Amino acid sequence: MKLTVTQENLSRALSTVSRIANSRGSLPILSNVLLKTVDNQLIVEATNLDVAMSETIGAKIKTEGSITVPARLMQDYVASLPASTLTLEVKDSKLQLTTDHHSSTINGTPADDFPVMPVIEKGDVLEIPGSEFKQTLQQVLFAASSDEARPVLTGLFLHSIDGNLLAVATDSYRLAEKNVMKTDKDISLLIPASSLQDVLRVMKDDNAPVSIQYDDQQARFSVGSVELVTRLIEGNYPDYRRLLPKNSDTTAVLKLSDLQEITKVSSLFAREAAGGVTVSIDEEKQDVSIRSIASQVGENTAVAEAKVSGEAVITMNSRYILDALSAFSGESVSVNVNGKLDPCLLTDPDNDDYLHVVMPVKS
Amino acid sequence: MKLTVTQENLSRALSTVSRIANSRGSLPILSNVLLKTVDNQLIVEATNLDVAMSETIGAKIKTEGSITVPARLMQDYVASLPASTLTLEVKDSKLQLTTDHHSSTINGTPADDFPVMPVIEKGDVLEIPGSEFKQTLQQVLFAASSDEARPVLTGLFLHSIDGNLLAVATDSYRLAEKNVMKTDKDISLLIPASSLQDVLRVMKDDNAPVSIQYDDQQARFSVGSVELVTRLIEGNYPDYRRLLPKNSDTTAVLKLSDLQEITKVSSLFAREAAGGVTVSIDEEKQDVSIRSIASQVGENTAVAEAKVSGEAVITMNSRYILDALSAFSGESVSVNVNGKLDPCLLTDPDNDDYLHVVMPVKS
């Protein structure tokens, strides 16, 4: 292999894929990054066996070839070079990298030992506008569980109902559901949330569409020059829709920023109570108040004006409320409560694309 | 105690002093912050027994008084409140804090138990322009040792020689010395570097002078509305001046950014060798090259043009070189070498206020 490539392009590709290589290595070669010439381009690739990520960049290829080199060293090294043209050449499993004032030799491993990126041969293809997909991931992913004991809850469930494509995630304490777009396909994909965090990380603000090719076992995301292949999670997603409250006895509509502020302040006094704060919705006063008590340090009550119908008192984890509110971007938020042990539904009164459910805690 | 104060002022003072309280608490009350009215102002104060820091802010005092409350909770709480006027009132060792939409009670401890900020009654006073003092700390402090086994090396030595005020720090592997300004005083203060880090943290860019009042045992720094009192370190500072190279057999002058770049790149291959890189100064080629070898991962050579007189090869820790170079701000840097086991002197050829010495490592 012999080629020239710009420092900017190589550095960008290395920083995109190297995180995959660094994060979870069991086999030594998984801490390496693969450099491989294909069709007068250079592919930079890393994998941790669950996920494989590659970026294809322009390069002037003199001799075709491939090698794998330590990802972290290679990334740090190329990033620290000045903007210039780099010459890469493989000799005896060593990568020689030269530029005007620098010449280095990095010991590598032949590419034959590197796990091959899985190919999806038949699979269907789904295309989603970039901004919609990015917003979906930002609004839903954080609600997924990180507890491997229930693998299905560590995924984002992308499925179609009545011509709508829905994305949902839940850790059983809270649930987020986004209506992504209309679709005429019949879709049911359970995608690891961690893989989607990697997809989110490489998404730019250019609104380029995201293409998802999938079969029963894996999915390939294409975002610009980056490709990511992930396994899918096996198992049936819980029938969460029958748990969503259909209507509510009590509803309070208030400014999103007000509810964020009073929840945040109250959460400071809720550390002792594992984050639990008591939300009171008062129809007579037309306000929402949040009370938190820590016997050691003190107590706090914070109030915000609201448009209220009905009365309710419910205790919830303040962190879950704050997480949920960060997913809303409208002016107002609607808090919908039934009994004090029933799920609390948060919605945007001006936009019904997104809903969030927080389970109460016993107080 | 009863008073009103703006959220902005109280939040700023709490964030200034609270780090002292949080960092090293042995007695429970040291994790508290003291609020105390004096002369129609509010003093916010924290201490860890080595250092005491206070900020004085404007307030409308209705009743004089004082209390101590948990520093972290108080800081987080006030920071999360909206910009507004806060009412603070002490009742039965509890601090009641109210604003339009928030009311809280924070359990406190009477101020009688709080260690009194030491007073320097006689002591001399030294005044240093803010920008000079800030630059001095940035250029010198990092060279101090963090090893408590030799306490004198954990300090910055501020002393006068021949009408000049010099600041120096060394951990015995490298040494930084700054000529701060002219002085007609006879000064010899050994100040804990950690206390000066706290001073540096509160210094603004407004070039307000720093006033240092000192006696044999402690020093008080006044920076705007903030005061910091620190103990001084006992013991004699090493006679470092006789170790400074008087003249050099070999000198290379090169662009500061060039030397930074080639050192940084080389350091990536020096991890195995505990950071050691070999610097070669070549009179014939008129360049400086840095070579680093890691048997496992590879090797690197980086070259930069230089104005060279003499020849030398010396092995040094790349981290110490990079630390040193970050203290220079001129266009060029001069590397002065005698034998390969003699200290290497780094200076700015256009400015003789600052010098840095790096000891070689055996290669």
XYZ file of C-alpha atoms in Angstrom:
726
model
C 0.000 0.000 0.000
C 1.257 3.446 -0.891
C -0.838 6.606 -1.005
C -1.047 10.277 -0.173
C -3.881 11.848 1.805
C -4.481 15.200 3.476
C -3.895 15.440 7.198
C -7.362 17.021 7.634
C -9.255 14.157 6.003
C -7.287 11.379 7.668
C -7.507 13.050 11.068
C -11.272 13.502 10.752
C -11.830 9.874 9.753
C -9.613 8.594 12.564
C -11.403 10.660 15.171
C -14.771 9.448 13.843
C -14.072 5.719 14.003
C -11.396 5.404 16.699
C -13.800 5.712 19.588
C -15.288 2.361 18.584
C -11.850 0.762 18.661
C -10.816 2.253 21.965
C -13.908 1.659 23.944
C -14.235 -2.066 24.408
C -11.342 -4.216 23.257
C -11.113 -7.922 24.081
C -8.958 -9.118 21.174
C -5.793 -6.991 20.768
C -6.523 -6.329 17.095
C -9.802 -4.626 18.086
C -7.777 -1.743 19.480
C -6.445 -1.217 15.958
C -7.882 0.754 13.098
C -7.961 -0.717 9.577
C -6.628 1.312 6.648
C -7.613 -0.170 3.300
C -7.599 1.142 -0.274
C -10.725 0.617 -2.368
C -11.497 2.212 -5.757
C -8.941 4.992 -5.381
C -10.257 5.858 -1.931
C -9.072 5.085 1.577
C -11.346 3.307 4.032
C -10.658 3.873 7.731
C -12.483 1.313 9.864
C -12.826 0.126 13.443
C -14.967 -2.490 15.148
C -15.767 -3.859 18.581
C -17.651 -6.890 17.179
C -21.019 -5.386 18.203
C -20.544 -2.367 15.980
C -18.306 -1.687 12.992
C -17.781 1.869 11.767
C -15.965 3.078 8.679
C -15.334 6.345 6.912
C -14.297 6.578 3.268
C -12.044 9.479 2.308
C -10.389 10.697 -0.878
C -6.746 9.702 -1.396
C -4.231 9.363 -4.209
C -3.527 5.633 -4.351
C -0.199 4.580 -5.855
C -0.337 0.940 -4.736
C -3.400 -0.837 -3.373
C -3.132 -2.517 0.011
C -4.142 -2.533 3.668
C -2.825 -2.632 7.229
C -4.091 -2.215 10.791
C -2.339 0.058 13.304
C -3.031 1.036 16.950
C -6.057 3.333 16.773
C -5.247 5.675 19.631
C -1.618 6.289 18.667
C -2.566 6.769 15.023
C -5.354 9.195 15.905
C -3.227 11.237 18.327
C -0.289 11.238 15.921
C -2.172 12.407 12.833
C -4.128 14.969 14.883
C -0.882 16.510 16.147
C 0.632 16.912 12.679
C 0.280 20.265 10.912
C -2.181 20.577 8.016
C -0.262 19.093 5.087
C -0.126 16.151 2.693
C 0.852 12.831 4.276
C 2.481 9.909 2.500
C 1.529 6.476 3.843
C 3.433 3.382 2.823
C 3.297 -0.169 4.154
C 6.548 -2.158 4.386
C 6.801 -5.482 6.262
C 3.720 -4.897 8.430
C 4.971 -1.426 9.334
C 3.267 1.791 8.312
C 5.663 4.514 7.277
C 4.155 7.948 7.513
C 6.048 10.954 6.195
C 5.440 14.635 5.743
C 7.770 17.608 5.314
C 9.231 17.630 8.800
C 8.094 14.350 10.262
C 8.810 10.736 9.502
C 7.519 7.887 11.597
C 7.215 4.132 11.548
C 4.208 2.582 13.260
C 4.193 -1.153 13.899
C 1.037 -2.723 12.482
C -0.742 -6.033 12.046
C -1.807 -7.471 8.668
C -5.385 -6.673 7.737
C -6.188 -10.372 7.181
C -6.721 -10.797 10.922
C -9.160 -7.865 11.154
C -12.841 -8.831 11.516
C -14.668 -8.265 8.242
C -17.485 -5.687 8.327
C -20.724 -7.673 7.997
C -22.569 -7.416 4.713
C -26.341 -7.063 4.496
C -27.165 -8.653 1.189
C -30.938 -8.717 0.863
C -32.373 -6.365 3.479
C -34.847 -3.539 2.979
C -33.833 0.141 3.010
C -35.418 2.962 5.010
C -34.455 6.584 4.460
C -35.065 9.263 7.118
C -34.323 13.003 6.780
C -31.233 13.824 8.838
C -32.792 16.490 11.065
C -35.781 14.259 11.945
C -33.539 11.329 12.799
C -31.169 13.462 14.858
C -34.026 14.986 16.840
C -35.543 11.541 17.362
C -32.315 10.187 18.824
C -31.907 13.240 21.064
C -35.477 12.958 22.361
C -35.687 9.198 22.842
C -32.284 7.518 23.344
C -31.696 8.700 26.916
C -34.785 6.837 28.130
C -33.273 3.452 27.214
C -31.940 1.240 29.982
C -28.247 0.574 30.496
C -28.984 -2.570 32.474
C -27.925 -5.587 30.407
C -30.125 -7.821 32.577
C -33.080 -6.942 30.314
C -31.477 -6.614 26.878
C -34.646 -5.513 25.067
C -34.822 -2.367 27.208
C -31.268 -1.378 26.162
C -32.564 -0.818 22.640
C -34.504 1.789 20.738
C -37.595 0.193 19.196
C -38.260 1.555 15.726
C -41.620 0.294 14.510
C -44.540 1.177 12.278
C -48.173 1.505 13.400
C -51.017 2.713 11.171
C -48.651 4.260 8.622
C -46.514 6.050 11.227
C -42.896 5.306 12.059
C -42.483 5.416 15.848
C -39.279 5.398 17.905
C -39.558 4.410 21.548
C -37.247 3.706 24.463
C -37.939 2.869 28.097
C -36.043 1.690 31.140
C -39.381 0.819 32.837
C -39.169 3.970 35.022
C -39.779 6.371 32.149
C -40.653 6.082 28.496
C -40.135 8.328 25.466
C -41.988 7.952 22.186
C -41.445 9.978 19.022
C -43.534 9.910 15.848
C -40.680 10.137 13.349
C -42.580 10.336 10.055
C -45.161 8.679 7.838
C -44.157 5.363 6.293
C -45.809 2.696 4.169
C -43.314 0.029 5.239
C -43.892 -2.605 7.888
C -41.011 -2.038 10.288
C -39.948 -3.617 13.589
C -36.291 -3.034 14.494
C -34.801 -3.216 17.985
C -31.508 -1.311 17.716
C -28.914 -1.079 20.538
C -29.097 2.421 22.028
C -25.307 2.472 22.363
C -24.911 1.966 18.590
C -27.330 4.809 17.966
C -25.275 7.032 20.285
C -22.405 6.361 17.883
C -24.641 7.234 14.917
C -25.754 10.433 16.661
C -22.147 11.380 17.297
C -21.240 11.344 13.586
C -24.358 13.200 12.407
C -23.616 16.705 11.189
C -26.085 19.574 11.006
C -26.281 19.369 7.214
C -29.602 17.480 7.248
C -28.184 14.839 4.879
C -30.580 11.862 4.928
C -29.759 8.790 6.981
C -30.167 5.542 5.122
C -30.842 2.378 7.124
C -30.449 -0.984 5.414
C -31.585 -3.885 7.564
C -32.345 -7.580 7.717
C -33.395 -9.725 10.677
C -30.068 -9.597 12.437
C -28.341 -6.351 11.665
C -28.697 -2.818 10.369
C -26.351 -0.598 8.389
C -26.560 3.183 8.862
C -25.117 5.379 6.131
C -24.535 9.021 7.075
C -22.551 10.910 4.448
C -19.177 9.204 4.094
C -19.614 7.214 7.316
C -21.103 3.725 7.594
C -22.017 1.941 10.791
C -23.153 -1.674 11.013
C -24.733 -2.904 14.241
C -26.290 -6.154 15.339
C -29.973 -5.933 16.262
C -31.317 -6.993 19.671
C -33.336 -10.219 19.687
C -36.549 -10.531 21.651
C -40.004 -8.978 21.822
C -40.397 -5.373 22.889
C -42.980 -4.935 25.653
C -46.473 -3.918 24.514
C -45.915 -0.445 25.934
C -48.783 1.272 24.132
C -51.449 -0.221 26.402
C -49.649 1.386 29.379
C -49.887 4.911 27.976
C -52.577 6.931 29.758
C -55.504 7.543 27.382
C -56.875 10.538 29.236
C -56.132 12.372 32.444
C -58.123 13.583 35.440
C -55.747 16.479 36.043
C -53.872 18.624 33.568
C -51.511 21.569 34.140
C -50.056 23.565 31.266
C -47.113 25.804 32.154
C -44.013 27.367 30.685
C -41.360 24.754 29.969
C -38.615 27.000 31.409
C -40.616 27.553 34.628
C -41.077 23.830 35.213
C -37.394 23.224 34.470
C -36.352 25.891 36.949
C -38.519 24.792 39.861
C -37.643 21.121 39.287
C -33.926 21.859 39.152
C -33.961 23.925 42.332
C -36.063 21.316 44.141
C -33.793 18.484 43.043
C -30.971 19.979 45.122
C -32.926 19.169 48.280
C -33.945 15.734 46.997
C -30.571 13.977 47.120
C -31.374 12.350 50.439
C -34.726 11.088 49.096
C -33.032 9.519 46.029
C -34.247 12.393 43.883
C -37.903 12.194 44.908
C -39.865 15.458 44.786
C -43.566 16.012 45.350
C -45.449 17.840 42.622
C -48.753 19.473 43.599
C -51.189 20.746 41.001
C -53.628 23.250 42.497
C -56.760 24.195 40.554
C -57.803 26.970 42.908
C -54.422 28.725 42.912
C -53.821 27.825 39.251
C -50.250 26.823 39.982
C -47.831 23.911 40.176
C -45.603 23.638 43.233
C -42.732 21.280 43.901
C -41.690 20.425 47.421
C -38.562 18.579 48.501
C -37.350 17.738 51.980
C -33.962 16.597 53.207
C -34.060 16.145 56.956
C -30.316 16.784 57.287
C -29.934 19.843 55.136
C -33.294 21.560 54.865
C -36.308 21.863 52.603
C -37.560 23.809 49.633
C -40.815 24.796 47.973
C -40.930 26.290 44.497
C -44.019 27.513 42.664
C -44.878 28.297 39.039
C -48.067 29.671 37.506
C -50.035 27.230 35.339
C -53.331 26.685 33.580
C -54.823 23.940 35.708
C -57.842 21.687 35.482
C -58.220 19.199 38.339
C -56.166 18.574 41.474
C -53.294 16.157 41.993
C -50.305 15.348 44.173
C -47.695 12.965 42.809
C -44.121 12.121 43.815
C -41.568 11.541 41.054
C -37.825 11.315 40.599
C -36.602 14.840 39.804
C -33.863 13.526 37.517
C -36.429 11.787 35.315
C -38.503 14.982 35.137
C -35.431 17.039 34.174
C -34.332 14.458 31.575
C -37.819 14.482 30.104
C -38.069 18.279 29.983
C -34.740 18.508 28.157
C -36.381 16.602 25.283
C -39.047 19.279 24.796
C -38.357 22.437 22.842
C -41.729 24.220 22.717
C -42.857 27.179 24.803
C -45.110 25.124 27.087
C -45.389 21.664 28.548
C -48.484 19.816 29.685
C -48.378 17.662 32.827
C -51.142 15.033 32.868
C -51.859 13.063 36.033
C -54.401 10.434 37.094
C -53.880 8.689 40.442
C -50.740 9.251 42.533
C -49.509 5.783 41.549
C -50.396 6.069 37.854
C -47.921 7.081 35.157
C -47.566 10.833 34.594
C -47.753 11.912 30.955
C -45.756 14.898 29.679
C -46.644 16.379 26.300
C -46.169 19.529 24.268
C -49.626 21.159 23.943
C -48.591 22.620 20.561
C -47.038 19.499 19.067
C -48.195 15.895 19.413
C -45.148 14.219 17.792
C -43.546 13.410 21.118
C -44.696 12.104 24.468
C -42.903 11.199 27.638
C -44.146 9.092 30.554
C -42.619 9.167 34.050
C -43.610 6.561 36.630
C -44.281 7.916 40.139
C -42.340 6.802 43.185
C -44.143 5.800 46.372
C -44.002 8.599 48.906
C -29.466 38.181 60.662
C -31.818 39.479 58.017
C -30.804 40.974 54.688
C -31.489 41.172 50.965
C -28.870 40.544 48.302
C -28.931 39.992 44.541
C -28.751 36.434 43.285
C -25.865 37.417 40.940
C -23.620 38.768 43.707
C -24.310 35.988 46.163
C -23.860 33.306 43.510
C -20.535 34.783 42.377
C -19.184 34.989 45.931
C -20.288 31.433 46.709
C -18.659 30.026 43.596
C -15.441 31.929 44.411
C -15.000 30.682 47.958
C -16.828 27.333 47.994
C -14.059 25.414 46.286
C -11.907 25.950 49.359
C -14.641 24.511 51.565
C -15.345 21.526 49.385
C -11.855 20.443 48.665
C -10.400 19.184 51.921
C -12.743 18.890 54.866
C -11.682 17.174 58.081
C -13.969 18.931 60.552
C -17.610 18.916 59.388
C -17.889 22.692 59.761
C -15.116 23.126 57.176
C -17.542 21.973 54.495
C -19.683 24.974 55.413
C -19.538 28.513 54.175
C -19.773 31.421 56.592
C -22.240 34.247 55.940
C -21.588 37.269 58.134
C -22.756 40.889 58.063
C -20.145 43.618 58.521
C -20.610 47.352 57.933
C -23.715 46.966 55.772
C -22.005 44.362 53.631
C -22.134 40.571 53.507
C -18.966 38.524 53.890
C -18.987 35.026 52.361
C -16.092 32.953 53.661
C -14.651 29.455 53.572
C -11.529 27.838 54.999
C -9.659 24.545 55.032
C -7.321 25.658 57.860
C -4.385 26.054 55.415
C -6.183 28.706 53.419
C -9.106 30.999 54.195
C -10.894 32.853 51.422
C -13.596 35.504 51.660
C -15.504 37.751 49.319
C -17.314 40.873 50.467
C -20.463 41.836 48.568
C -23.025 44.595 48.796
C -26.260 43.795 50.662
C -29.124 45.575 52.391
C -28.726 44.597 56.031
C -31.859 44.771 58.197
C -30.439 42.880 61.194
C -26.772 42.067 61.763
C -25.767 38.447 62.314
C -24.078 35.366 60.962
C -24.509 31.650 60.218
C -22.690 28.827 58.452
C -24.453 26.564 55.939
C -23.317 23.629 53.743
C -21.182 25.228 51.012
C -22.004 22.918 48.128
C -25.771 22.920 48.639
C -25.804 26.685 49.142
C -23.711 27.270 46.015
C -25.767 24.912 43.823
C -29.016 26.293 45.197
C -28.273 29.982 44.693
C -26.747 29.284 41.251
C -29.941 27.562 40.119
C -32.212 30.434 41.168
C -33.237 32.990 38.548
C -31.645 36.443 38.627
C -33.627 38.238 41.346
C -33.429 39.689 44.840
C -33.059 37.129 47.619
C -34.113 37.577 51.224
C -31.938 35.769 53.776
C -33.044 35.402 57.372
C -31.609 33.334 60.220
C -34.008 31.689 62.676
C -32.886 29.062 65.213
C -29.711 28.108 63.337
C -31.694 27.751 60.115
C -31.241 29.978 57.093
C -34.492 30.918 55.396
C -34.024 31.992 51.823
C -36.944 33.399 49.869
C -37.548 34.902 46.482
C -40.662 35.364 44.344
C -41.290 31.711 43.538
C -38.962 29.882 45.877
C -38.740 29.478 49.605
C -36.277 27.231 51.322
C -34.914 26.424 54.743
C -31.295 25.332 55.004
C -30.064 23.831 58.254
C -26.975 25.654 59.486
C -24.457 25.773 62.307
C -23.761 28.840 64.461
C -20.844 30.938 63.250
C -19.141 30.759 66.683
C -17.737 27.339 65.780
C -16.247 28.552 62.483
C -12.447 29.043 62.473
C -11.610 32.736 62.548
C -9.716 34.101 59.545
C -6.189 34.843 60.775
C -5.239 38.491 61.162
C -1.860 39.844 60.091
C -1.328 42.731 62.451
C 2.107 44.102 61.770
C 3.349 42.711 58.465
C 4.701 44.576 55.471
C 2.703 45.159 52.275
C 3.786 44.462 48.692
C 1.721 45.579 45.726
C 2.083 43.959 42.284
C 0.213 44.978 39.092
C -2.464 42.367 38.348
C -1.309 41.412 34.852
C 2.317 40.914 35.989
C 1.274 38.767 38.922
C -1.118 36.690 36.831
C 1.531 36.060 34.180
C 4.060 35.164 36.863
C 1.769 32.561 38.356
C 0.981 31.111 34.923
C 4.666 30.882 34.015
C 6.059 29.578 37.301
C 3.491 27.720 39.419
C 3.362 24.525 37.333
C 7.053 23.852 38.025
C 6.422 23.425 41.764
C 6.413 19.942 43.231
C 3.269 18.230 44.482
C 5.300 15.841 46.625
C 4.739 16.707 50.290
C 7.914 14.796 51.204
C 9.934 17.954 50.450
C 7.589 20.737 51.574
C 9.837 23.614 50.434
C 9.536 22.451 46.814
C 5.721 22.631 46.993
C 6.011 26.407 47.299
C 6.650 29.367 45.070
C 9.667 31.287 46.354
C 9.145 35.029 46.041
C 12.382 36.823 46.859
C 14.365 39.950 46.097
C 17.899 40.054 44.663
C 19.718 43.233 43.624
C 16.522 45.276 43.500
C 14.562 42.688 41.499
C 11.595 40.688 42.722
C 11.976 37.087 41.505
C 9.434 34.254 41.590
C 10.775 30.724 41.286
C 9.452 27.181 41.537
C 11.120 23.825 41.012
C 10.365 20.168 41.571
C 14.093 19.367 41.115
C 13.447 18.046 37.571
C 12.707 21.474 36.122
C 12.813 25.043 37.350
C 11.030 28.229 36.309
C 12.152 31.718 37.303
C 10.390 34.984 36.529
C 11.672 38.496 37.139
C 8.398 40.035 38.315
C 9.402 43.692 38.741
C 11.803 46.093 40.434
C 11.502 46.404 44.176
C 13.346 48.196 46.959
C 12.040 45.826 49.615
C 13.903 42.886 51.101
C 11.574 39.977 50.451
C 11.776 36.232 51.106
C 8.389 34.466 51.093
C 7.793 30.768 50.489
C 4.112 30.526 49.529
C 2.229 27.221 49.002
C 1.704 26.748 45.246
C -1.784 25.355 45.907
C -2.795 28.603 47.654
C -1.507 30.586 44.687
C -3.562 28.384 42.343
C -6.562 29.610 44.348
C -5.378 33.211 43.976
C -4.892 32.708 40.229
C -8.399 31.302 39.927
C -10.013 34.471 41.331
C -7.897 36.908 39.315
C -9.846 38.695 36.632
C -8.458 40.266 33.482
C -9.018 43.789 34.808
C -5.381 44.262 35.837
C -6.430 45.389 39.323
C -3.334 45.306 41.538
C -2.762 42.423 43.924
C -1.828 43.465 47.412
C 0.144 41.041 49.563
C 0.381 41.674 53.295
C 2.754 39.305 55.063
C 4.575 38.479 58.273
C 6.804 35.510 59.107
C 4.049 32.948 59.149
C 1.320 33.966 56.760
C 0.352 36.121 53.823
C -2.899 37.829 52.892
C -3.702 38.385 49.212
C -6.273 41.048 48.331
C -7.672 40.885 44.803
C -10.616 43.231 44.286
C -13.356 42.156 46.710
C -11.676 38.815 47.457
C -9.223 38.124 50.259
C -7.168 34.980 50.742
C -5.015 34.229 53.764
C -2.503 31.398 53.549
C 0.135 30.034 55.883
C 3.705 30.281 54.587
C 6.002 27.268 54.219
C 8.824 27.043 56.752
C 12.344 26.100 55.732
C 15.132 27.317 53.497
C 14.696 27.335 49.752
C 17.566 25.630 47.902
C 20.272 27.944 46.580
C 19.058 27.329 43.041
C 20.860 30.251 41.416
C 24.246 28.553 41.489
C 22.747 25.673 39.471
C 21.637 27.929 36.608
C 23.962 27.548 33.583
C 25.982 30.760 33.163
C 26.810 30.195 29.506
C 26.279 27.438 26.960
C 28.424 25.543 24.481
C 25.514 25.011 22.118
C 22.599 27.278 21.302
C 19.674 26.783 18.916
C 17.110 29.505 18.278
C 13.912 28.378 16.563
C 10.245 29.224 16.247
C 8.374 28.478 19.458
C 5.483 26.905 17.513
C 7.889 24.656 15.582
C 9.501 23.320 18.736
C 6.091 22.795 20.322
C 4.878 20.858 17.301
C 7.847 18.515 16.948
C 7.968 17.887 20.701
C 4.261 17.129 20.864
C 4.384 14.707 17.951
C 7.471 12.986 19.345
C 5.941 12.654 22.795
C 3.320 10.295 21.370
C 6.058 7.732 20.711
C 7.722 8.363 24.068
C 5.116 6.846 26.373
C 7.066 3.613 26.683
C 10.251 5.527 27.549
C 8.475 7.474 30.316
C 8.326 10.529 28.076
C 12.022 10.575 27.154
C 12.863 12.053 23.744
C 16.278 12.748 22.259
C 16.917 16.268 21.019
C 19.750 16.719 18.488
C 21.099 20.145 17.601
C 22.962 20.080 14.288
C 25.195 23.018 13.343
C 25.866 21.817 9.801
C 22.224 21.254 8.927
C 21.132 24.247 11.046
C 18.234 22.299 12.497
C 16.863 20.707 15.656
C 15.512 17.165 15.422
C 13.661 15.143 18.021
C 13.693 11.381 17.930
C 11.540 9.022 19.980
C 11.407 5.244 19.918
C 8.845 2.857 21.336
C 9.860 -0.698 20.563
C 6.255 -1.907 20.683
C 4.547 0.725 18.605
C 7.143 2.365 16.377
C 9.374 5.391 16.145
C 9.342 8.981 15.006
C 11.742 11.685 13.904
C 10.666 15.308 13.589
C 12.791 18.197 12.361
C 12.596 21.988 12.592
C 14.837 24.663 11.116
C 16.927 26.621 13.624
C 19.772 29.091 13.966
C 22.410 26.872 15.519
C 25.837 27.410 17.028
C 27.518 24.267 18.365
C 26.463 20.625 18.391
C 24.595 18.709 21.086
C 22.506 15.638 21.783
C 20.450 15.545 24.975
C 17.590 13.371 26.218
C 14.789 15.032 28.166
C 11.254 14.313 29.325
C 8.927 15.552 26.578
C 6.269 16.561 29.094
C 8.694 18.912 30.837
C 9.657 20.459 27.497
C 6.000 20.953 26.563
C 5.156 22.408 29.994
C 8.088 24.793 29.674
C 7.186 25.911 26.155
C 3.623 26.688 27.237
C 5.102 29.357 29.541
C 6.685 31.236 26.638
C 4.711 33.625 24.479
C 7.299 35.145 22.142
C 7.953 34.277 18.502
C 11.149 32.328 19.209
C 12.730 30.204 21.889
C 16.396 29.592 22.578
C 17.609 26.119 23.609
C 20.937 26.243 25.430
C 22.870 23.047 26.112
C 26.208 22.161 27.668
C 26.966 18.483 28.351
C 24.329 15.784 27.842
C 23.960 15.480 31.631
C 23.925 19.223 32.330
C 20.741 21.247 32.778
C 19.192 22.577 29.547
C 18.265 26.260 29.647
C 15.269 27.592 27.715
C 14.944 31.342 27.219
C 13.158 33.864 25.030
C 15.847 35.569 22.895
C 13.713 38.757 22.806
C 12.850 38.920 26.511
C 15.028 38.043 29.484
C 12.324 38.251 32.182
C 11.785 34.513 32.247
C 13.953 31.418 32.150
C 13.239 27.734 32.394
C 15.631 24.881 33.158
C 14.950 21.239 32.316
C 17.179 18.487 33.714
C 18.163 15.778 31.215
C 17.347 12.112 31.737
C 19.993 9.446 31.273
C 19.555 7.763 27.926
